[in-house]
């Protein structure tokens, strides 16, 4: 049986494009120079000194005037595309359009849909639909346990054969250590990363926000950070014992960063991600009871936020993932405690992190780009890069452009973005994914004029 393509979908008209005089920045290639970048047939055909290349007949030229910045396109290993079953929140087309607008050339979709992606036929039909509908390439994870019920394992080997890139019960933890241990034993036979949503339900049950001074002041039941960190420690120990490979999703607190650091020091095969909202917001932002500030795991304390930033900087946390979690307006327009958890994030991730961490000098731009692209490698996929011969997975950004998040609407079907209304600096102008132009921003013409 042939191995299925890991990612499916994306436009199929290979770009013919000259990006003239752009600042090309790729930390993995030790590249940061003003260049002309010629794209032919969807591949990076040639890199030349600024002003040295000419566009062949029929190719479009975009002039960066030495000011626009070309980066390897981002990769998000954790998004919710809500298909099948919840297309009123998002679908394969709108979700990947949002990703393209955010500068992403690939995303991994979570299986907590309705029905849950826990069988090979369902995964097959989803991949088939994505081939037709997705604006950028998408990969799919399948459930660790049937129906996300935390008991019987899914047919992991069969799902791997059908194209699952890994397994996750995201939305819920694998509460039973015994079940996770069995999944780690199966992983040895069938491969695929186990991506874990870490939460001890006996500690988190009933909570709607982070437990601390703010939850006490608001009188809202809290979720203690140990609900996450104790599970990270447990599962790192299990992964070490079974020599498995686990990926910790959306870390939200200092204790979890410490556990991941300890596991890595012990050479246990773990990786971790952090979401922009946990890097930029805290439970103080929940005081307004804006339901867009309600996520899973919740926004935590400033000391946790600082530990997450340091973890991302040092590499204990490998990558940024948005955990893009769309919900319809009427679902979020209810009292805080009843609202579903989740924020959208694909369209704001780069600009929000550039504004909140790069501009104040907390993280370098190169490091942010490294962490926004690294997710692909964690799942065994090629990481985008700016090099002659590589497929064009590129994003052109204007680091000076200021815009108000959500002011002109969203590409996503949902608008529950925690950064809505904030002024951000840094704008994605063009995204090339797998060699095709996947997004072209309305601000591009203004820049070129
Ligand atoms: Zn989760
Ligand atoms: Zn999630």
Short mmCIF file of C-alpha atoms and ligand atoms in Angstrom, two decimals:
data_model
loop_
_atom_site.label_atom_id
_atom_site.label_comp_id
_atom_site.label_asym_id
_atom_site.label_seq_id
_atom_site.Cartn_x
_atom_site.Cartn_y
_atom_site.Cartn_z
CA UNK A 1 0.00 0.00 0.00
CA UNK A 2 1.38 3.41 -0.91
CA UNK A 3 1.86 5.95 1.87
CA UNK A 4 -0.72 8.73 1.65
CA UNK A 5 0.42 12.31 1.10
CA UNK A 6 0.86 13.85 4.57
CA UNK A 7 -0.86 17.13 3.66
CA UNK A 8 -3.75 17.62 1.23
CA UNK A 9 -5.33 20.64 -0.45
CA UNK A 10 -4.05 24.03 -1.50
CA UNK A 11 -4.41 25.93 -4.75
CA UNK A 12 -2.90 24.27 -7.79
CA UNK A 13 -1.83 27.13 -10.04
CA UNK A 14 1.93 27.39 -9.58
CA UNK A 15 3.06 30.98 -9.01
CA UNK A 16 5.18 32.89 -11.54
CA UNK A 17 6.34 35.84 -9.48
CA UNK A 18 9.29 38.15 -8.96
CA UNK A 19 9.60 39.58 -5.46
CA UNK A 20 11.90 42.50 -6.13
CA UNK A 21 14.11 44.08 -3.46
CA UNK A 22 12.67 42.43 -0.38
CA UNK A 23 14.39 41.90 2.96
CA UNK A 24 14.60 38.09 2.96
CA UNK A 25 14.88 36.70 6.49
CA UNK A 26 15.27 33.00 7.26
CA UNK A 27 16.99 32.13 10.55
CA UNK A 28 17.63 28.51 9.49
CA UNK A 29 19.47 29.67 6.37
CA UNK A 30 21.29 32.43 8.30
CA UNK A 31 19.73 34.73 5.77
CA UNK A 32 18.88 38.39 6.33
CA UNK A 33 19.57 40.44 3.19
CA UNK A 34 17.96 42.57 0.53
CA UNK A 35 17.31 40.26 -2.39
CA UNK A 36 15.29 39.61 -5.51
CA UNK A 37 13.45 36.30 -5.23
CA UNK A 38 12.18 34.68 -8.42
CA UNK A 39 9.44 32.08 -8.19
CA UNK A 40 8.81 29.91 -11.25
CA UNK A 41 6.44 26.99 -11.46
CA UNK A 42 5.82 27.24 -7.73
CA UNK A 43 9.47 26.82 -6.79
CA UNK A 44 12.02 29.34 -5.55
CA UNK A 45 13.97 29.42 -8.81
CA UNK A 46 16.60 32.00 -7.98
CA UNK A 47 17.81 34.37 -5.30
CA UNK A 48 19.79 37.37 -6.48
CA UNK A 49 21.12 40.67 -5.24
CA UNK A 50 18.39 43.32 -5.07
CA UNK A 51 17.75 44.75 -8.53
CA UNK A 52 19.62 41.98 -10.34
CA UNK A 53 16.76 39.77 -11.57
CA UNK A 54 14.14 40.50 -14.22
CA UNK A 55 10.68 39.01 -14.37
CA UNK A 56 10.20 36.56 -17.22
CA UNK A 57 7.28 37.07 -19.63
CA UNK A 58 3.96 36.52 -17.91
CA UNK A 59 5.37 36.73 -14.38
CA UNK A 60 4.01 39.27 -11.91
CA UNK A 61 6.39 41.59 -10.05
CA UNK A 62 5.86 42.80 -6.48
CA UNK A 63 8.30 45.47 -5.40
CA UNK A 64 9.34 45.40 -1.76
CA UNK A 65 11.29 48.68 -2.04
CA UNK A 66 13.82 47.19 0.38
CA UNK A 67 11.20 47.52 3.09
CA UNK A 68 8.81 44.58 2.81
CA UNK A 69 10.06 41.45 4.55
CA UNK A 70 9.96 37.95 3.07
CA UNK A 71 9.81 35.09 5.59
CA UNK A 72 9.41 31.34 5.37
CA UNK A 73 5.65 30.77 5.70
CA UNK A 74 4.32 29.72 9.09
CA UNK A 75 2.99 26.30 10.13
CA UNK A 76 0.31 25.77 12.76
CA UNK A 77 0.19 22.27 14.27
CA UNK A 78 -3.02 22.96 16.20
CA UNK A 79 -6.21 24.32 14.66
CA UNK A 80 -9.89 23.46 14.81
CA UNK A 81 -11.55 23.52 11.38
CA UNK A 82 -14.87 22.26 12.84
CA UNK A 83 -15.52 19.94 9.91
CA UNK A 84 -17.40 17.64 9.89
CA UNK A 85 -20.47 18.64 11.85
CA UNK A 86 -19.94 22.21 13.05
CA UNK A 87 -19.68 24.12 9.80
CA UNK A 88 -21.65 27.01 11.32
CA UNK A 89 -18.39 27.80 13.20
CA UNK A 90 -15.84 27.08 10.45
CA UNK A 91 -15.19 24.77 7.52
CA UNK A 92 -12.22 23.57 5.51
CA UNK A 93 -12.44 26.51 3.12
CA UNK A 94 -12.96 29.35 5.63
CA UNK A 95 -10.48 27.95 8.15
CA UNK A 96 -7.70 27.57 5.61
CA UNK A 97 -8.53 30.99 4.12
CA UNK A 98 -8.01 32.42 7.62
CA UNK A 99 -4.72 30.51 7.85
CA UNK A 100 -3.53 31.86 4.50
CA UNK A 101 -4.41 35.40 5.63
CA UNK A 102 -2.26 34.81 8.72
CA UNK A 103 0.78 33.76 6.68
CA UNK A 104 0.43 30.00 7.15
CA UNK A 105 1.38 27.49 4.46
CA UNK A 106 0.20 24.46 6.44
CA UNK A 107 -1.99 23.54 9.40
CA UNK A 108 -2.91 20.42 11.34
CA UNK A 109 -6.60 19.98 12.12
CA UNK A 110 -7.84 18.44 15.36
CA UNK A 111 -10.24 15.50 15.37
CA UNK A 112 -12.74 16.72 18.00
CA UNK A 113 -15.42 17.20 15.37
CA UNK A 114 -18.95 15.78 15.12
CA UNK A 115 -18.55 12.91 14.51
CA UNK A 116 -15.07 12.53 15.98
CA UNK A 117 -12.36 11.59 13.47
CA UNK A 118 -11.67 8.15 14.90
CA UNK A 119 -12.09 5.88 11.87
CA UNK A 120 -10.23 5.46 8.59
CA UNK A 121 -13.28 5.97 6.34
CA UNK A 122 -14.14 9.28 8.01
CA UNK A 123 -10.52 10.43 7.83
CA UNK A 124 -10.46 9.42 4.15
CA UNK A 125 -13.55 11.45 3.28
CA UNK A 126 -12.24 14.45 5.21
CA UNK A 127 -8.93 14.34 3.35
CA UNK A 128 -10.83 14.00 0.09
CA UNK A 129 -12.92 17.08 0.94
CA UNK A 130 -9.80 19.03 1.91
CA UNK A 131 -8.20 18.21 -1.45
CA UNK A 132 -11.04 20.14 -3.07
CA UNK A 133 -11.77 22.86 -0.48
CA UNK A 134 -8.63 23.77 1.44
CA UNK A 135 -6.86 26.98 0.41
CA UNK A 136 -3.56 25.74 1.87
CA UNK A 137 -2.31 22.22 2.61
CA UNK A 138 -3.88 20.58 5.68
CA UNK A 139 -2.92 17.55 7.70
CA UNK A 140 -5.24 15.68 10.03
CA UNK A 141 -4.80 14.15 13.44
CA UNK A 142 -7.09 11.33 14.50
CA UNK A 143 -8.49 10.64 17.95
CA UNK A 144 -6.44 8.65 20.47
CA UNK A 145 -9.60 7.10 21.94
CA UNK A 146 -12.88 6.24 20.23
CA UNK A 147 -15.33 9.11 20.44
CA UNK A 148 -12.79 10.96 22.65
CA UNK A 149 -14.24 8.94 25.48
CA UNK A 150 -10.88 8.16 27.02
CA UNK A 151 -11.41 4.40 27.12
CA UNK A 152 -11.00 2.27 23.99
CA UNK A 153 -8.11 3.19 21.71
CA UNK A 154 -8.92 4.09 18.12
CA UNK A 155 -7.52 1.85 15.34
CA UNK A 156 -4.25 3.74 15.37
CA UNK A 157 -2.43 1.58 12.82
CA UNK A 158 -5.30 1.72 10.34
CA UNK A 159 -5.63 5.48 10.84
CA UNK A 160 -1.91 5.96 10.21
CA UNK A 161 -2.31 4.00 6.97
CA UNK A 162 -5.20 6.29 6.03
CA UNK A 163 -3.06 9.42 6.51
CA UNK A 164 -3.34 10.44 10.18
CA UNK A 165 -0.23 12.45 11.07
CA UNK A 166 -0.67 11.84 14.76
CA UNK A 167 -3.26 11.39 17.44
CA UNK A 168 -5.01 13.68 19.89
CA UNK A 169 -8.08 13.75 22.09
CA UNK A 170 -7.78 17.56 22.15
CA UNK A 171 -10.62 19.31 23.85
CA UNK A 172 -10.26 16.62 26.48
CA UNK A 173 -7.36 15.01 28.31
CA UNK A 174 -6.54 11.31 28.26
CA UNK A 175 -7.41 11.17 31.94
CA UNK A 176 -6.43 7.54 32.48
CA UNK A 177 -2.69 6.92 32.74
CA UNK A 178 -3.29 3.30 31.76
CA UNK A 179 -5.01 4.32 28.53
CA UNK A 180 -2.22 6.70 27.61
CA UNK A 181 0.34 4.01 28.35
CA UNK A 182 -1.44 1.66 25.92
CA UNK A 183 -1.50 4.39 23.28
CA UNK A 184 2.26 4.84 23.73
CA UNK A 185 2.73 1.10 23.24
CA UNK A 186 0.70 1.20 20.00
CA UNK A 187 2.65 4.23 18.87
CA UNK A 188 5.72 2.01 18.73
CA UNK A 189 4.01 -0.05 16.03
CA UNK A 190 2.31 2.65 14.02
CA UNK A 191 4.27 5.89 14.60
CA UNK A 192 2.58 9.27 14.77
CA UNK A 193 3.01 11.85 17.51
CA UNK A 194 0.59 11.81 20.46
CA UNK A 195 -0.50 15.43 20.94
CA UNK A 196 -1.81 15.92 24.45
CA UNK A 197 -4.30 18.36 25.93
CA UNK A 198 -3.17 18.25 29.54
CA UNK A 199 -5.81 18.69 32.19
CA UNK A 200 -6.69 16.68 35.27
CA UNK A 201 -10.49 16.79 35.21
CA UNK A 202 -10.71 16.13 38.95
CA UNK A 203 -8.91 19.45 39.46
CA UNK A 204 -10.43 21.51 36.63
CA UNK A 205 -14.06 20.40 36.84
CA UNK A 206 -16.52 23.26 37.09
CA UNK A 207 -13.90 25.96 36.54
CA UNK A 208 -14.37 28.72 33.98
CA UNK A 209 -11.12 30.69 34.37
CA UNK A 210 -7.70 30.57 36.02
CA UNK A 211 -7.80 30.12 39.80
CA UNK A 212 -6.26 33.12 41.51
CA UNK A 213 -6.89 36.63 42.75
CA UNK A 214 -8.99 37.57 39.70
CA UNK A 215 -11.28 34.54 39.89
CA UNK A 216 -11.73 35.21 43.61
CA UNK A 217 -12.58 38.87 42.95
CA UNK A 218 -15.05 37.93 40.20
CA UNK A 219 -16.54 35.04 42.16
CA UNK A 220 -15.98 32.64 39.25
CA UNK A 221 -14.92 29.04 39.90
CA UNK A 222 -11.23 28.65 39.06
CA UNK A 223 -9.08 26.05 37.35
CA UNK A 224 -5.73 25.71 39.18
CA UNK A 225 -2.60 25.59 37.00
CA UNK A 226 -1.67 22.29 38.66
CA UNK A 227 -4.58 20.77 36.71
CA UNK A 228 -2.25 21.09 33.70
CA UNK A 229 1.24 20.84 35.16
CA UNK A 230 0.66 17.60 37.10
CA UNK A 231 -0.57 15.94 33.90
CA UNK A 232 2.42 17.21 31.90
CA UNK A 233 4.71 15.69 34.54
CA UNK A 234 2.75 12.42 34.55
CA UNK A 235 2.73 12.04 30.80
CA UNK A 236 6.39 12.98 30.41
CA UNK A 237 7.14 10.17 32.87
CA UNK A 238 4.94 7.74 30.89
CA UNK A 239 6.57 8.77 27.60
CA UNK A 240 9.99 8.21 29.17
CA UNK A 241 8.99 4.81 30.52
CA UNK A 242 7.59 3.62 27.18
CA UNK A 243 10.16 5.51 25.09
CA UNK A 244 7.23 7.21 23.36
CA UNK A 245 6.97 10.53 21.59
CA UNK A 246 4.53 13.09 22.94
CA UNK A 247 3.74 16.69 22.10
CA UNK A 248 2.28 18.92 24.82
CA UNK A 249 -0.33 21.27 23.44
CA UNK A 250 -1.05 24.84 24.52
CA UNK A 251 1.14 25.09 27.64
CA UNK A 252 -0.26 27.75 29.94
CA UNK A 253 1.77 27.85 33.14
CA UNK A 254 5.23 27.96 34.70
CA UNK A 255 4.91 24.50 36.25
CA UNK A 256 4.34 22.90 32.86
CA UNK A 257 7.38 24.66 31.37
CA UNK A 258 9.47 23.29 34.25
CA UNK A 259 8.21 19.75 33.63
CA UNK A 260 8.95 19.94 29.90
CA UNK A 261 12.45 21.29 30.64
CA UNK A 262 13.07 18.43 33.08
CA UNK A 263 11.82 15.84 30.57
CA UNK A 264 14.04 17.25 27.83
CA UNK A 265 17.02 17.24 30.22
CA UNK A 266 16.29 13.52 30.75
CA UNK A 267 16.24 13.03 26.96
CA UNK A 268 12.59 12.03 26.93
CA UNK A 269 11.13 12.61 23.47
CA UNK A 270 8.77 15.48 24.21
CA UNK A 271 7.95 18.72 22.44
CA UNK A 272 5.67 21.58 23.36
CA UNK A 273 3.71 24.47 21.92
CA UNK A 274 2.33 27.72 23.29
CA UNK A 275 -0.49 29.89 21.96
CA UNK A 276 -0.22 33.63 21.25
CA UNK A 277 -2.97 34.41 23.78
CA UNK A 278 -1.03 32.75 26.60
CA UNK A 279 2.08 34.71 25.59
CA UNK A 280 0.31 38.06 25.45
CA UNK A 281 -2.70 38.07 27.81
CA UNK A 282 -3.32 37.18 31.45
CA UNK A 283 -6.30 36.50 33.69
CA UNK A 284 -6.42 40.28 34.31
CA UNK A 285 -7.89 40.45 30.78
CA UNK A 286 -10.82 38.35 31.99
CA UNK A 287 -12.00 41.09 34.38
CA UNK A 288 -14.28 42.54 31.69
CA UNK A 289 -15.99 39.12 31.39
CA UNK A 290 -15.55 39.32 27.62
CA UNK A 291 -16.22 35.72 26.54
CA UNK A 292 -13.55 36.00 23.84
CA UNK A 293 -11.10 35.83 26.77
CA UNK A 294 -12.40 32.40 27.77
CA UNK A 295 -10.09 29.65 26.57
CA UNK A 296 -9.07 26.12 27.41
CA UNK A 297 -6.62 26.18 29.19
CA UNK A 298 -7.56 29.59 30.60
CA UNK A 299 -5.47 32.76 30.57
CA UNK A 300 -3.12 32.55 33.55
CA UNK A 301 -1.11 34.88 35.79
CA UNK A 302 1.61 37.31 34.71
CA UNK A 303 4.29 35.06 36.29
CA UNK A 304 3.05 32.18 34.11
CA UNK A 305 3.09 34.39 31.02
CA UNK A 306 6.69 35.36 31.75
CA UNK A 307 7.67 31.69 32.16
CA UNK A 308 6.03 30.84 28.81
CA UNK A 309 7.90 33.64 27.04
CA UNK A 310 11.18 32.47 28.57
CA UNK A 311 10.34 28.85 27.61
CA UNK A 312 9.73 29.89 24.01
CA UNK A 313 12.91 31.97 23.93
CA UNK A 314 15.09 29.19 25.38
CA UNK A 315 13.60 26.46 23.20
CA UNK A 316 12.02 24.44 26.03
CA UNK A 317 8.84 25.30 24.12
CA UNK A 318 9.45 24.37 20.50
CA UNK A 319 6.82 26.28 18.62
CA UNK A 320 3.84 28.62 18.53
CA UNK A 321 0.43 27.10 17.78
CA UNK A 322 -2.74 29.15 17.70
CA UNK A 323 -5.29 26.57 18.90
CA UNK A 324 -7.62 28.47 16.53
CA UNK A 325 -11.01 27.61 18.05
CA UNK A 326 -13.91 29.28 16.22
CA UNK A 327 -17.35 29.59 17.83
CA UNK A 328 -20.46 31.24 16.42
CA UNK A 329 -21.44 34.65 17.77
CA UNK A 330 -24.62 33.41 19.46
CA UNK A 331 -22.66 30.67 21.21
CA UNK A 332 -20.27 33.22 22.72
CA UNK A 333 -22.93 35.87 23.47
CA UNK A 334 -23.97 34.28 26.76
CA UNK A 335 -22.83 34.83 30.35
CA UNK A 336 -19.11 34.12 30.85
CA UNK A 337 -19.57 30.93 32.82
CA UNK A 338 -21.79 29.35 30.14
CA UNK A 339 -19.73 30.38 27.11
CA UNK A 340 -17.73 27.74 25.21
CA UNK A 341 -13.96 27.94 25.55
CA UNK A 342 -11.78 29.09 22.68
CA UNK A 343 -10.51 32.01 20.63
CA UNK A 344 -9.71 32.27 16.95
CA UNK A 345 -6.08 33.05 16.27
CA UNK A 346 -4.84 32.33 12.75
CA UNK A 347 -5.35 35.82 11.35
CA UNK A 348 -3.72 37.67 14.25
CA UNK A 349 -0.90 35.39 15.50
CA UNK A 350 2.01 36.97 13.67
CA UNK A 351 0.89 40.58 14.07
CA UNK A 352 -0.01 40.14 17.74
CA UNK A 353 3.32 38.49 18.59
CA UNK A 354 5.27 41.00 16.52
CA UNK A 355 3.50 43.84 18.31
CA UNK A 356 3.64 42.35 21.80
CA UNK A 357 7.03 40.61 21.84
CA UNK A 358 9.24 41.70 18.93
CA UNK A 359 8.65 45.46 18.90
CA UNK A 360 9.33 45.86 22.66
CA UNK A 361 12.57 43.86 22.22
CA UNK A 362 11.46 40.78 24.19
CA UNK A 363 11.99 38.32 21.31
CA UNK A 364 13.97 38.77 18.09
CA UNK A 365 12.08 38.61 14.80
CA UNK A 366 14.25 35.72 13.60
CA UNK A 367 13.48 33.71 16.73
CA UNK A 368 9.75 34.34 16.37
CA UNK A 369 9.89 33.17 12.75
CA UNK A 370 11.80 30.06 13.82
CA UNK A 371 9.13 29.23 16.42
CA UNK A 372 6.23 29.95 14.05
CA UNK A 373 7.60 27.55 11.45
CA UNK A 374 9.03 24.77 13.66
CA UNK A 375 5.72 22.96 14.22
CA UNK A 376 6.00 21.18 10.86
CA UNK A 377 9.23 19.48 11.85
CA UNK A 378 7.72 18.15 15.08
CA UNK A 379 5.26 16.13 12.99
CA UNK A 380 7.87 14.91 10.53
CA UNK A 381 7.04 17.43 7.81
CA UNK A 382 9.48 19.66 5.93
CA UNK A 383 9.92 23.14 7.40
CA UNK A 384 9.51 26.02 4.97
CA UNK A 385 12.68 27.87 4.01
CA UNK A 386 13.98 30.51 1.67
CA UNK A 387 16.42 28.62 -0.53
CA UNK A 388 16.80 28.11 -4.26
CA UNK A 389 15.02 24.94 -5.35
CA UNK A 390 12.68 24.83 -2.35
CA UNK A 391 8.91 24.91 -2.89
CA UNK A 392 7.53 28.42 -2.45
CA UNK A 393 6.14 28.43 1.09
CA UNK A 394 6.64 32.11 1.75
CA UNK A 395 5.02 35.07 3.44
CA UNK A 396 5.57 38.71 2.54
CA UNK A 397 4.93 41.07 5.44
CA UNK A 398 4.89 44.80 6.05
CA UNK A 399 6.33 45.28 9.55
CA UNK A 400 5.31 48.94 9.65
CA UNK A 401 1.65 48.52 8.71
CA UNK A 402 -0.73 49.24 11.57
CA UNK A 403 -4.24 47.83 11.59
CA UNK A 404 -7.05 47.19 14.01
CA UNK A 405 -7.79 43.47 14.41
CA UNK A 406 -11.21 42.63 13.01
CA UNK A 407 -11.93 46.15 11.78
CA UNK A 408 -12.63 44.91 8.24
CA UNK A 409 -14.04 41.56 9.33
CA UNK A 410 -12.41 38.16 9.25
CA UNK A 411 -11.70 35.42 6.74
CA UNK A 412 -12.72 32.92 9.41
CA UNK A 413 -16.45 32.23 9.68
CA UNK A 414 -16.24 33.13 13.36
CA UNK A 415 -15.16 36.35 15.03
CA UNK A 416 -14.40 35.26 18.58
CA UNK A 417 -10.86 36.62 18.52
CA UNK A 418 -9.32 37.70 21.82
CA UNK A 419 -7.30 40.39 20.02
CA UNK A 420 -10.30 41.95 18.26
CA UNK A 421 -10.25 45.74 18.46
CA UNK A 422 -6.54 45.97 19.31
CA UNK A 423 -4.18 47.97 17.16
CA UNK A 424 -1.50 45.66 15.81
CA UNK A 425 1.65 46.40 13.86
CA UNK A 426 2.80 44.01 11.14
CA UNK A 427 0.61 42.79 8.33
CA UNK A 428 0.68 39.75 6.08
CA UNK A 429 0.47 40.96 2.47
CA UNK A 430 1.01 37.81 0.41
CA UNK A 431 1.13 34.13 1.35
CA UNK A 432 2.49 31.45 -0.96
CA UNK A 433 1.62 27.93 0.09
CA UNK A 434 2.98 24.87 -1.74
CA UNK A 435 3.93 27.08 -4.65
CA UNK A 436 0.62 28.92 -5.18
CA UNK A 437 -0.54 32.34 -4.07
CA UNK A 438 -2.97 31.49 -1.25
CA UNK A 439 -3.59 35.00 0.04
CA UNK A 440 -3.20 38.53 -1.27
CA UNK A 441 -4.06 41.28 1.18
CA UNK A 442 -6.16 44.32 0.34
CA UNK A 443 -3.32 46.47 1.78
CA UNK A 444 -0.92 45.23 -0.91
CA UNK A 445 -2.16 47.69 -3.55
CA UNK A 446 -1.77 50.55 -1.06
CA UNK A 447 1.86 49.53 -0.44
CA UNK A 448 2.60 49.24 -4.14
CA UNK A 449 0.94 52.51 -5.09
ZN1 LIG B 1 -6.90 21.65 24.05
ZN1 LIG B 2 -7.37 22.81 20.67
#
